[in-house]
Coordinates of C-alpha atoms in Angstrom, one line a residue:
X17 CA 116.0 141.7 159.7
X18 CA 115.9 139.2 157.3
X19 CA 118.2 138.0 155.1
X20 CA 118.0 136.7 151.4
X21 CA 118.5 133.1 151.4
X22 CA 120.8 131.4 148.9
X23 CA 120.0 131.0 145.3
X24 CA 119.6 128.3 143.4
X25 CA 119.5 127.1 140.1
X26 CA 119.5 124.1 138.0
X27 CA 119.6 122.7 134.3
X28 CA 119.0 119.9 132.3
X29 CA 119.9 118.7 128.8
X30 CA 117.0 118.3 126.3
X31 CA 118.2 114.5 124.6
X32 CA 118.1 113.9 121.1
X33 CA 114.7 111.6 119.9
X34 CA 115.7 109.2 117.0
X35 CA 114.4 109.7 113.9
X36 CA 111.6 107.4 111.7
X37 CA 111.0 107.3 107.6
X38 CA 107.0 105.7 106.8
X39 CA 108.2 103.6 103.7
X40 CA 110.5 102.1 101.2
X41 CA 110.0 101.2 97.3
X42 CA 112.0 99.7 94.8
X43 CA 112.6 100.1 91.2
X44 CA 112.5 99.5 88.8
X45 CA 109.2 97.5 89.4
X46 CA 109.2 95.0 87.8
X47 CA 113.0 94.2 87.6
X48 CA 114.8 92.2 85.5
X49 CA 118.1 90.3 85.6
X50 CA 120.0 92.7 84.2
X51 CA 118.4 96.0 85.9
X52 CA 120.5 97.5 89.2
X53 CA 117.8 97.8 91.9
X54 CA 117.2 101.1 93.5
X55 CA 115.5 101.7 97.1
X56 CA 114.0 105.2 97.9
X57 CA 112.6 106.0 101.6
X58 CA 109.7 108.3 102.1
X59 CA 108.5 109.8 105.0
X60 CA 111.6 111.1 107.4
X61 CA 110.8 112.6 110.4
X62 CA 112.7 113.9 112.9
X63 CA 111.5 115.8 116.0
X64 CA 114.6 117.8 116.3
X65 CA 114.7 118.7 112.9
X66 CA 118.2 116.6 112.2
X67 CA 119.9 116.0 108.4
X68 CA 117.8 113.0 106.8
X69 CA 120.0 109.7 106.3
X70 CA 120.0 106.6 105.8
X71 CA 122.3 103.4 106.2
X72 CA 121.1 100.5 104.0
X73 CA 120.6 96.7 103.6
X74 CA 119.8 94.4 101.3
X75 CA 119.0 91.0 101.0
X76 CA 118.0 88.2 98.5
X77 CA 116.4 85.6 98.6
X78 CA 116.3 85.9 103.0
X79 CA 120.3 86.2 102.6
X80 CA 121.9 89.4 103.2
X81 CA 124.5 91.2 100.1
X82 CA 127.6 92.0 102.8
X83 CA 128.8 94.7 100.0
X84 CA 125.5 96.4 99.3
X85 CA 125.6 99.0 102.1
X86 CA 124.2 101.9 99.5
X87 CA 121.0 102.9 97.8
X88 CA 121.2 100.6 95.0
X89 CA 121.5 96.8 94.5
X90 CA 124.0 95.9 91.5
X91 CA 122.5 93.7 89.1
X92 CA 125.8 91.1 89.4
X93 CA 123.5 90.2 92.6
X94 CA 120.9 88.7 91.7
X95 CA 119.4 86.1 88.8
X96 CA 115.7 86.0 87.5
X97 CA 113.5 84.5 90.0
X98 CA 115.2 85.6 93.1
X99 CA 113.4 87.8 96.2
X100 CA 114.8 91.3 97.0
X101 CA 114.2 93.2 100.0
X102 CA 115.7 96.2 100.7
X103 CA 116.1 98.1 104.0
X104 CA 117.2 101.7 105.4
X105 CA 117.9 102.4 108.8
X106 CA 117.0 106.3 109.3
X107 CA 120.4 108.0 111.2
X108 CA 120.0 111.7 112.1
X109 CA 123.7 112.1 112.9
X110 CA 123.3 110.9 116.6
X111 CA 120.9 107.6 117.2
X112 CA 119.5 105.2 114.6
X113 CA 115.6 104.8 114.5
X114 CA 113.7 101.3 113.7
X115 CA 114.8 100.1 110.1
X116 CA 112.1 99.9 108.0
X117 CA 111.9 97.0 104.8
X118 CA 110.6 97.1 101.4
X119 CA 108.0 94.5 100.1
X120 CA 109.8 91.6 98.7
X121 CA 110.3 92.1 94.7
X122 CA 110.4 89.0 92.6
X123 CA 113.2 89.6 89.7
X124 CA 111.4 88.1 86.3
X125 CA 112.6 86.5 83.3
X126 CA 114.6 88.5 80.5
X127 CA 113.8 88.0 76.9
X128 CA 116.7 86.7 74.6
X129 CA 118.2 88.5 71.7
X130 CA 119.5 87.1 68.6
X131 CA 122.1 88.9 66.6
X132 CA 121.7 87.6 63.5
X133 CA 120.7 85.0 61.0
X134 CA 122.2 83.4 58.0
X135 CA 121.1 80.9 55.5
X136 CA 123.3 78.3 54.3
X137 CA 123.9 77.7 51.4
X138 CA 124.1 81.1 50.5
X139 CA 123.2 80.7 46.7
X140 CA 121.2 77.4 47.1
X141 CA 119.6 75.1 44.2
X142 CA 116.4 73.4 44.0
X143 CA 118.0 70.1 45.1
X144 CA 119.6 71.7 47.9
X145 CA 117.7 72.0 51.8
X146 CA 118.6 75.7 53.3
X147 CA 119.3 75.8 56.4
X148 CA 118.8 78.5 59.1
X149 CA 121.7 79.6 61.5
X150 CA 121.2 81.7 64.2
X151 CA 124.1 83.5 66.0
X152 CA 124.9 85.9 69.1
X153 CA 122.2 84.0 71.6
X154 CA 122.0 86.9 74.3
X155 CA 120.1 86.6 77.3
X156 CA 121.4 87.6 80.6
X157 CA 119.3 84.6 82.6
X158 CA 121.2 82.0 80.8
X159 CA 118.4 80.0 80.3
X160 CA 118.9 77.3 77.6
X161 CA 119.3 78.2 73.6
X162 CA 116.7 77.6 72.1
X163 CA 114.5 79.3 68.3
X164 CA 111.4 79.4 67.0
X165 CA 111.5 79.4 63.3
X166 CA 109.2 80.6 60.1
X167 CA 110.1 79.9 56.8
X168 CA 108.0 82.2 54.1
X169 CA 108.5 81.4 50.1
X170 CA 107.7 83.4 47.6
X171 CA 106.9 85.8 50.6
X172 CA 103.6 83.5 51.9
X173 CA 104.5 81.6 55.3
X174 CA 104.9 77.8 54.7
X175 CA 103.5 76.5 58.4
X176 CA 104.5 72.6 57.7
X177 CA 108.0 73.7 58.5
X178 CA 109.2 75.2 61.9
X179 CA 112.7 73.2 62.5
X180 CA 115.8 75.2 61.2
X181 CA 116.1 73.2 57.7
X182 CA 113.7 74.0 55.2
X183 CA 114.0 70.6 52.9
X184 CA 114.9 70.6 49.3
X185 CA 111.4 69.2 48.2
X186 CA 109.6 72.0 49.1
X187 CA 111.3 74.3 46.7
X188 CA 111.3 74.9 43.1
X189 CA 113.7 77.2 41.1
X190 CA 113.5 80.7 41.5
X191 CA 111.9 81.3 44.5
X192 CA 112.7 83.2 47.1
X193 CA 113.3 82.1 50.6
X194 CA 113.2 84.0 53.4
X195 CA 113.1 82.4 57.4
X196 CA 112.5 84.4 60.4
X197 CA 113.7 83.4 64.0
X198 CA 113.1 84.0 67.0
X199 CA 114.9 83.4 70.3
X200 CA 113.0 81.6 72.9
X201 CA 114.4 80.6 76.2
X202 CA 111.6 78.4 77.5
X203 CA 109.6 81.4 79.1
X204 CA 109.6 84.5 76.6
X205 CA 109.9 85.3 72.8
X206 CA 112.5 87.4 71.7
X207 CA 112.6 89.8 68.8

């Protein structure tokens, strides 16, 4: 008679594959000084179906931010002109998959503001030149101060002046003076 051999059996444990994303953008695009910086990954995949996430990167100008580890670059780091490149790492709980970068985006030049402007002085006579003064120079570049000015009498423009003194000679009694300035920091016009 014959006898029923021993049984056997075995297992194995299926492993976990790492997870990939296809792309990364930045906005806003383009960025200015004074605009945070965000980074959005497209294209997760993961063959076992794991939570999508992400650790992140950045770097400016080839240098890496040690304290941006999260979606978004904080304007504080960095100035117009600068290079940013962002990068996520995709993480489905277990292994990391290959990072994948952004194109580099060049942060461009902010246009100044200009509070106000006064004349002085403020009830002028013929004899007197008027002079424009501009207060509350904004711009978050800190590129040098700098205006454009045009002086308009009688409400017509008066092109032979553009310096902030419109001079005494040019005027007769009872007209009316008006200037307009503009900020310009050596790139861009202001309002």
């Amino acid at each position: 008679a014959y006898g029923d051999g021993p049984s056997t059996s075995g297992s194995v444990m299926v492993g976990n594959r790492g997870p990939s994303a296809d792309s990364i953008a930045l906005s806003p695009n383009p960025a200015l000084t004074s605009d945070d910086i965000a980074m959005t990954v497209s294209g997760w995949n993961d063959p076992d179906g794991d939570p999508e996430a992400y650790s992140y990167t950045w770097s400016v100008n080839g240098a890496e931010v040690a304290d941006a580890t999260g979606p978004t670059l904080s304007n504080e780091s960095h100035r117009k002109g600068d290079s940013i490149v962002g990068a996520a790492t995709p993480f489905d709980g277990f292994v990391s998959g290959t990072p994948v970068a952004s194109d580099p985006l060049i942060i461009g030049n902010t246009p100044p503001e200009l509070a106000l402007v006064s004349i002085t002085p403020p009830a002028p006579t013929a004899v007197d030149d008027i002079t424009a003064l501009p207060t509350g120079w904004l711009d978050p570049d800190e590129d040098p101060e700098d205006y454009r000015y045009r002086w308009f009498i009688d409400g017509i423009e008066d092109p032979r002046v553009t310096t902030d003194v419109y001079p005494s000679e040019s005027t007769t009694h009872n007209q009316v003076i008006y200037v307009e300035v503009t900020p310009f920091d050596g790139e861009e016009e202001g309002t």
